[in-house]
Amino acid sequence: MVAGQGASPLFGTLKAVATFFDYLRFERGCSENTVKAYEGDLARWCAFCEGAGLSPLPPSEEKVAPFLRKASLEGKSSATVQRYAATLRSWSHFLQMDGWIEQDVWLPPLPDKARRLPQILNEGEVERLLSACPDTLLGLRDRALLELSYGCGLRAGEACSLHVGDADFRRGTLRVLGKGDKERLLPLVGQIKERLRLYVGEARPGLGGTSDVLFLSRNGRPLRREDFWRIIRRRGKEAAIPAVRLHPHVLRHSFATHLLRRGMDLRTLQELLGHASIATTERYTHFDLELRDVYDRCHPRA
C-alpha cells in the first residue's frame, strides 16, 4: 500500500485500510486518482488519531468531530472538509460490511457544502478560445484538443488518455475511457471531426514520438493533464479571457450548460458526460437556473 508523504506509521499497519483500497479498485471500480484521494484522507485521519492517542478504528463521533474541526481551523475549504467526512463515511460503511467491526456503525454526517455557480464560458468566448490557436503544429494540436474537449464534453484526463485508434473518422465516433474504466462511444462530427483529422494528418506526425497516444507534446511525449491546463490558460490569455474564468473542467461545464440551454434532455446528456447517476447531471439544471436568476436580478433590461 502506498501512503502519502508524511503519513502516520500507523497508516501502513492497518490491514483494514489496504483491504479498503482493494475494495475501491476492484468492487467499486474507482480510478487510481480517486483511490489516491482516499489514501491521502485516511493517512491524515490516522495521523490525527495517533497524535491524539486514539484508535482510528472505528471512526466515532467523539473522534471525527474534532478531526473535522481541526481541518477547518487549519484553513481547509468546506469542500475539503466535506470530502474528509465522505471518506470516513465510506470507510466506516466498509468496515462494518466487511466484518472489521461488529457493532452498528456510526456514519459521519456531511457538513454543508457551499454551492457555487460553475465557471463556464459563453459560446462567443469558446469561439475566441478556439480561434486563438494558430495554424502551426502546436496550434493545430491545441485547436483539435480544445475542439474535442468542448465538443464531446471530455474530462481533462479522458482527453489526454485518448489513443489514435479511439477516433473512427469513417463511422464518426470517438471511444472514451472514463472514470472506473467505463467506456462510452461519442459522436465525432462536423468541425470537431475535421479539426481532429487535420491534426492527425498534418500536425501530429511533425511532433514525432513513438507513442500511439493521440495528443503529443512538442517533444513527442504523451500530453499530460497539467499540459492540458497550461494550454487552456495560454490560449485563454491570447483570447482575452480572464484567467479566473479558466480551469480544467471549464470546457466540459460549458458543453453541458450550452446543450441544456439548447434543449437537450438530461438522459442524453448523462450518457454523453458518462455520469453514473443522473443526479450528477441534474446539477447542471440547477446551475443554469441560478445563472438565469442572477441575470434576471442584475441585467437592467431583463
Coordinates of C-alpha atoms in Angstrom, one line a residue:
M1 CA 0.0 0.0 0.0
V2 CA 1.3 3.5 -0.8
A3 CA 0.9 6.0 1.9
G4 CA 1.1 9.7 1.3
Q5 CA 4.1 11.8 2.2
G6 CA 4.4 12.3 5.9
A7 CA 1.7 9.6 6.6
S8 CA 1.4 8.2 10.1
P9 CA 3.3 4.8 10.6
L10 CA 0.0 3.5 11.9
F11 CA -1.5 4.0 8.5
G12 CA 0.7 1.3 6.9
T13 CA 0.0 -1.2 9.7
L14 CA -3.8 -1.2 9.3
K15 CA -4.8 -4.2 7.1
A16 CA -8.3 -2.8 7.1
V17 CA -7.1 0.2 5.1
A18 CA -5.3 -1.8 2.5
T19 CA -8.3 -4.1 2.0
F20 CA -10.5 -0.9 1.7
F21 CA -8.4 0.3 -1.2
D22 CA -8.7 -3.1 -3.0
Y23 CA -12.5 -2.8 -2.4
L24 CA -12.5 0.7 -4.1
R25 CA -10.4 -0.5 -7.0
F26 CA -12.0 -3.9 -7.8
E27 CA -15.5 -3.8 -6.5
R28 CA -16.5 -0.1 -6.9
G29 CA -14.3 0.4 -10.0
C30 CA -12.8 3.6 -8.7
S31 CA -10.0 5.2 -10.7
E32 CA -6.4 5.4 -9.3
N33 CA -6.9 9.2 -8.8
T34 CA -9.9 8.5 -6.6
V35 CA -8.1 5.8 -4.6
K36 CA -5.1 8.2 -4.1
A37 CA -7.5 10.8 -2.7
Y38 CA -8.9 8.3 -0.2
E39 CA -5.3 7.3 0.7
G40 CA -4.4 10.9 1.5
D41 CA -7.6 11.4 3.5
L42 CA -7.2 8.3 5.6
A43 CA -3.5 8.9 6.1
R44 CA -4.5 12.3 7.6
W45 CA -7.1 10.6 9.7
C46 CA -4.6 8.0 11.1
A47 CA -2.0 10.7 11.8
F48 CA -4.6 12.7 13.7
C49 CA -5.6 9.7 15.8
E50 CA -2.0 8.8 16.5
G51 CA -1.2 12.3 17.6
A52 CA -4.3 12.3 19.9
G53 CA -3.6 8.9 21.3
L54 CA -6.8 7.5 19.8
S55 CA -7.5 4.3 17.8
P56 CA -8.6 5.0 14.2
L57 CA -10.9 2.0 14.4
P58 CA -13.8 2.6 14.4
P59 CA -14.4 6.3 13.4
S60 CA -16.7 7.6 16.1
E61 CA -18.5 10.9 16.7
E62 CA -16.1 11.7 19.6
K63 CA -13.1 11.3 17.3
V64 CA -14.4 12.6 13.9
A65 CA -15.9 15.9 15.2
P66 CA -12.5 17.2 16.5
F67 CA -10.7 15.9 13.4
L68 CA -13.0 17.9 11.1
R69 CA -12.9 20.9 13.3
K70 CA -9.1 20.8 13.3
A71 CA -9.2 20.7 9.5
S72 CA -11.4 23.8 9.4
L73 CA -9.2 25.6 11.8
E74 CA -6.2 24.8 9.6
G75 CA -7.9 26.7 6.8
K76 CA -9.2 23.8 4.8
S77 CA -12.1 24.7 2.5
S78 CA -15.6 23.5 3.2
A79 CA -15.4 21.3 0.2
T80 CA -12.2 19.6 1.5
V81 CA -13.7 19.1 5.0
Q82 CA -16.8 17.6 3.4
R83 CA -14.6 15.2 1.4
Y84 CA -12.8 14.1 4.6
A85 CA -16.2 13.3 6.1
A86 CA -17.3 11.5 3.0
T87 CA -14.1 9.4 3.0
L88 CA -14.7 8.4 6.6
R89 CA -18.4 7.6 5.9
S90 CA -17.3 5.3 3.0
W91 CA -14.6 3.7 5.2
S92 CA -17.0 3.2 8.2
H93 CA -19.6 1.5 6.0
F94 CA -16.9 -0.8 4.5
L95 CA -15.6 -1.7 8.0
Q96 CA -19.0 -3.0 9.0
M97 CA -19.8 -4.5 5.7
D98 CA -16.5 -6.5 5.6
G99 CA -16.7 -7.6 9.2
W100 CA -13.9 -5.5 10.7
I101 CA -16.3 -4.1 13.4
E102 CA -19.4 -5.8 14.7
Q103 CA -21.4 -3.1 16.3
D104 CA -23.7 -0.8 14.4
V105 CA -21.5 1.7 12.6
W106 CA -21.8 5.4 13.1
L107 CA -21.6 7.4 9.8
P108 CA -20.2 10.9 10.0
P109 CA -22.7 13.4 8.7
L110 CA -21.6 15.5 5.8
P111 CA -21.0 19.2 6.6
D112 CA -22.9 21.7 4.5
K113 CA -21.0 22.4 1.3
A114 CA -21.2 25.9 -0.1
R115 CA -22.9 25.9 -3.5
R116 CA -21.0 27.8 -6.2
L117 CA -22.0 28.8 -9.7
P118 CA -19.8 26.9 -12.2
Q119 CA -17.2 28.8 -14.1
I120 CA -18.4 28.4 -17.7
L121 CA -17.6 30.2 -21.0
N122 CA -20.3 31.6 -23.2
E123 CA -20.4 30.5 -26.8
G124 CA -18.6 33.6 -28.0
E125 CA -15.8 33.0 -25.6
V126 CA -15.5 29.4 -26.7
E127 CA -15.2 30.6 -30.3
R128 CA -12.5 33.1 -29.3
L129 CA -10.6 30.4 -27.4
L130 CA -10.6 28.1 -30.4
S131 CA -9.7 30.9 -32.8
A132 CA -6.7 31.8 -30.6
C133 CA -4.9 28.6 -31.9
P134 CA -2.7 29.4 -34.9
D135 CA -2.1 27.2 -37.9
T136 CA 1.2 25.8 -36.6
L137 CA 2.0 22.3 -35.4
L138 CA 1.2 23.2 -31.8
G139 CA -1.6 25.5 -32.8
L140 CA -3.3 22.7 -34.8
R141 CA -2.8 20.3 -31.8
D142 CA -4.3 22.8 -29.4
R143 CA -7.3 23.6 -31.6
A144 CA -8.0 19.8 -32.0
L145 CA -7.6 19.3 -28.3
L146 CA -9.9 22.1 -27.3
E147 CA -12.5 21.4 -30.1
L148 CA -12.7 17.7 -28.9
S149 CA -12.8 18.6 -25.2
Y150 CA -15.6 21.1 -25.7
G151 CA -17.4 19.3 -28.5
C152 CA -17.5 16.0 -26.6
G153 CA -17.6 17.2 -23.0
L154 CA -14.4 15.4 -22.1
R155 CA -12.7 15.4 -18.7
A156 CA -9.0 16.5 -18.9
G157 CA -7.8 13.0 -18.1
E158 CA -10.1 11.5 -20.7
A159 CA -8.7 13.8 -23.4
C160 CA -5.1 13.1 -22.5
S161 CA -5.6 9.3 -22.4
L162 CA -7.1 9.0 -25.9
H163 CA -5.2 6.9 -28.4
V164 CA -5.2 7.4 -32.2
G165 CA -7.3 4.3 -32.7
D166 CA -10.1 5.7 -30.5
A167 CA -11.1 8.1 -33.2
D168 CA -13.1 6.4 -36.0
F169 CA -13.4 9.0 -38.8
R170 CA -15.3 6.7 -41.1
R171 CA -18.0 6.0 -38.6
G172 CA -17.8 9.4 -36.9
T173 CA -17.3 8.0 -33.4
L174 CA -14.9 8.5 -30.5
R175 CA -14.3 5.8 -27.9
V176 CA -13.6 7.3 -24.5
L177 CA -12.5 5.5 -21.3
G178 CA -14.0 7.3 -18.4
K179 CA -14.0 7.0 -14.6
G180 CA -13.9 3.5 -13.3
D181 CA -12.6 2.3 -16.7
K182 CA -16.2 2.7 -18.1
E183 CA -16.2 3.0 -21.9
R184 CA -18.6 5.2 -23.8
L185 CA -18.9 6.0 -27.5
L186 CA -19.4 9.6 -28.5
P187 CA -20.3 11.2 -31.8
L188 CA -17.4 12.7 -33.8
V189 CA -18.9 15.0 -36.3
G190 CA -18.7 18.4 -38.0
Q191 CA -16.0 20.9 -37.1
I192 CA -14.7 18.7 -34.3
K193 CA -14.1 15.8 -36.7
E194 CA -12.4 17.9 -39.3
R195 CA -10.1 19.7 -36.8
L196 CA -9.1 16.3 -35.3
R197 CA -8.5 14.9 -38.8
L198 CA -6.3 17.9 -39.7
Y199 CA -4.2 17.4 -36.5
V200 CA -3.8 13.7 -37.0
G201 CA -2.9 14.0 -40.7
E202 CA -0.7 17.1 -40.7
A203 CA 0.4 18.2 -37.2
R204 CA 0.8 15.0 -35.2
P205 CA 3.5 13.4 -37.5
G206 CA 5.6 16.5 -37.1
L207 CA 5.6 16.1 -33.3
G208 CA 7.5 12.8 -33.5
G209 CA 7.4 10.3 -30.7
T210 CA 6.6 6.6 -30.8
S211 CA 3.5 6.6 -28.6
D212 CA 0.1 5.9 -30.0
V213 CA -1.4 8.4 -27.6
L214 CA -3.5 10.9 -29.6
F215 CA -2.2 14.2 -28.2
L216 CA 1.5 14.7 -28.0
S217 CA 3.8 17.4 -26.6
R218 CA 6.3 19.3 -28.6
N219 CA 8.8 16.7 -27.6
G220 CA 6.7 13.8 -28.8
R221 CA 5.7 12.5 -25.4
P222 CA 2.1 11.9 -24.3
L223 CA 0.3 15.1 -23.2
R224 CA -0.4 15.2 -19.5
R225 CA -3.3 16.8 -17.6
E226 CA -1.0 19.6 -16.4
D227 CA -0.1 20.3 -20.1
F228 CA -3.8 20.5 -20.9
W229 CA -4.2 23.0 -18.1
R230 CA -1.3 25.1 -19.4
I231 CA -2.7 25.1 -22.9
I232 CA -6.1 26.4 -21.8
R233 CA -4.5 29.1 -19.8
R234 CA -2.2 30.2 -22.6
R235 CA -4.9 30.2 -25.3
G236 CA -7.3 31.8 -22.9
K237 CA -4.9 34.7 -22.3
E238 CA -4.5 35.1 -26.1
A239 CA -8.3 35.2 -26.4
A240 CA -8.5 37.9 -23.7
I241 CA -10.5 35.6 -21.3
P242 CA -9.8 36.3 -17.6
A243 CA -7.7 33.6 -16.0
V244 CA -10.1 33.4 -13.1
R245 CA -12.8 32.0 -15.5
L246 CA -10.5 29.2 -16.8
H247 CA -10.0 25.9 -15.1
P248 CA -9.5 22.2 -16.3
H249 CA -13.2 21.5 -16.4
V250 CA -14.4 24.7 -18.0
L251 CA -15.0 23.3 -21.4
R252 CA -16.8 20.3 -20.0
H253 CA -19.1 22.5 -17.9
S254 CA -19.6 24.8 -20.8
F255 CA -20.5 21.9 -23.1
A256 CA -23.2 20.6 -20.6
T257 CA -24.7 24.0 -19.9
H258 CA -24.8 25.0 -23.6
L259 CA -26.5 21.7 -24.6
L260 CA -29.1 22.1 -21.9
R261 CA -29.9 25.6 -22.9
R262 CA -30.4 24.4 -26.5
G263 CA -32.9 21.8 -25.3
M264 CA -31.0 18.5 -24.8
D265 CA -32.7 16.2 -22.4
L266 CA -31.0 15.1 -19.2
R267 CA -30.8 11.4 -20.0
T268 CA -28.9 12.0 -23.3
L269 CA -26.6 14.5 -21.6
Q270 CA -25.9 11.9 -18.8
E271 CA -24.8 9.4 -21.4
L272 CA -22.6 12.0 -23.2
L273 CA -20.9 13.0 -19.9
G274 CA -20.5 9.5 -18.6
H275 CA -22.2 10.1 -15.3
A276 CA -23.2 7.0 -13.4
S277 CA -26.1 8.8 -11.7
I278 CA -28.5 11.3 -13.4
A279 CA -28.4 13.2 -10.1
T280 CA -24.9 14.3 -11.0
T281 CA -26.2 15.6 -14.4
E282 CA -29.1 17.4 -12.8
R283 CA -26.8 19.8 -11.1
Y284 CA -26.3 21.5 -14.5
T285 CA -30.0 22.2 -14.5
H286 CA -29.7 23.9 -11.1
F287 CA -26.7 25.8 -12.2
D288 CA -28.4 27.0 -15.3
L289 CA -31.5 28.2 -13.3
E290 CA -29.2 30.0 -10.8
L291 CA -27.4 31.7 -13.7
R292 CA -30.7 32.8 -15.1
D293 CA -31.8 34.1 -11.7
V294 CA -28.7 36.2 -11.4
Y295 CA -29.2 37.5 -15.0
D296 CA -32.8 38.5 -14.2
R297 CA -31.8 40.2 -11.0
C298 CA -28.9 42.1 -12.3
H299 CA -29.5 42.9 -16.0
P300 CA -31.1 46.4 -16.5
R301 CA -33.2 45.2 -19.4
A302 CA -34.1 41.7 -18.0

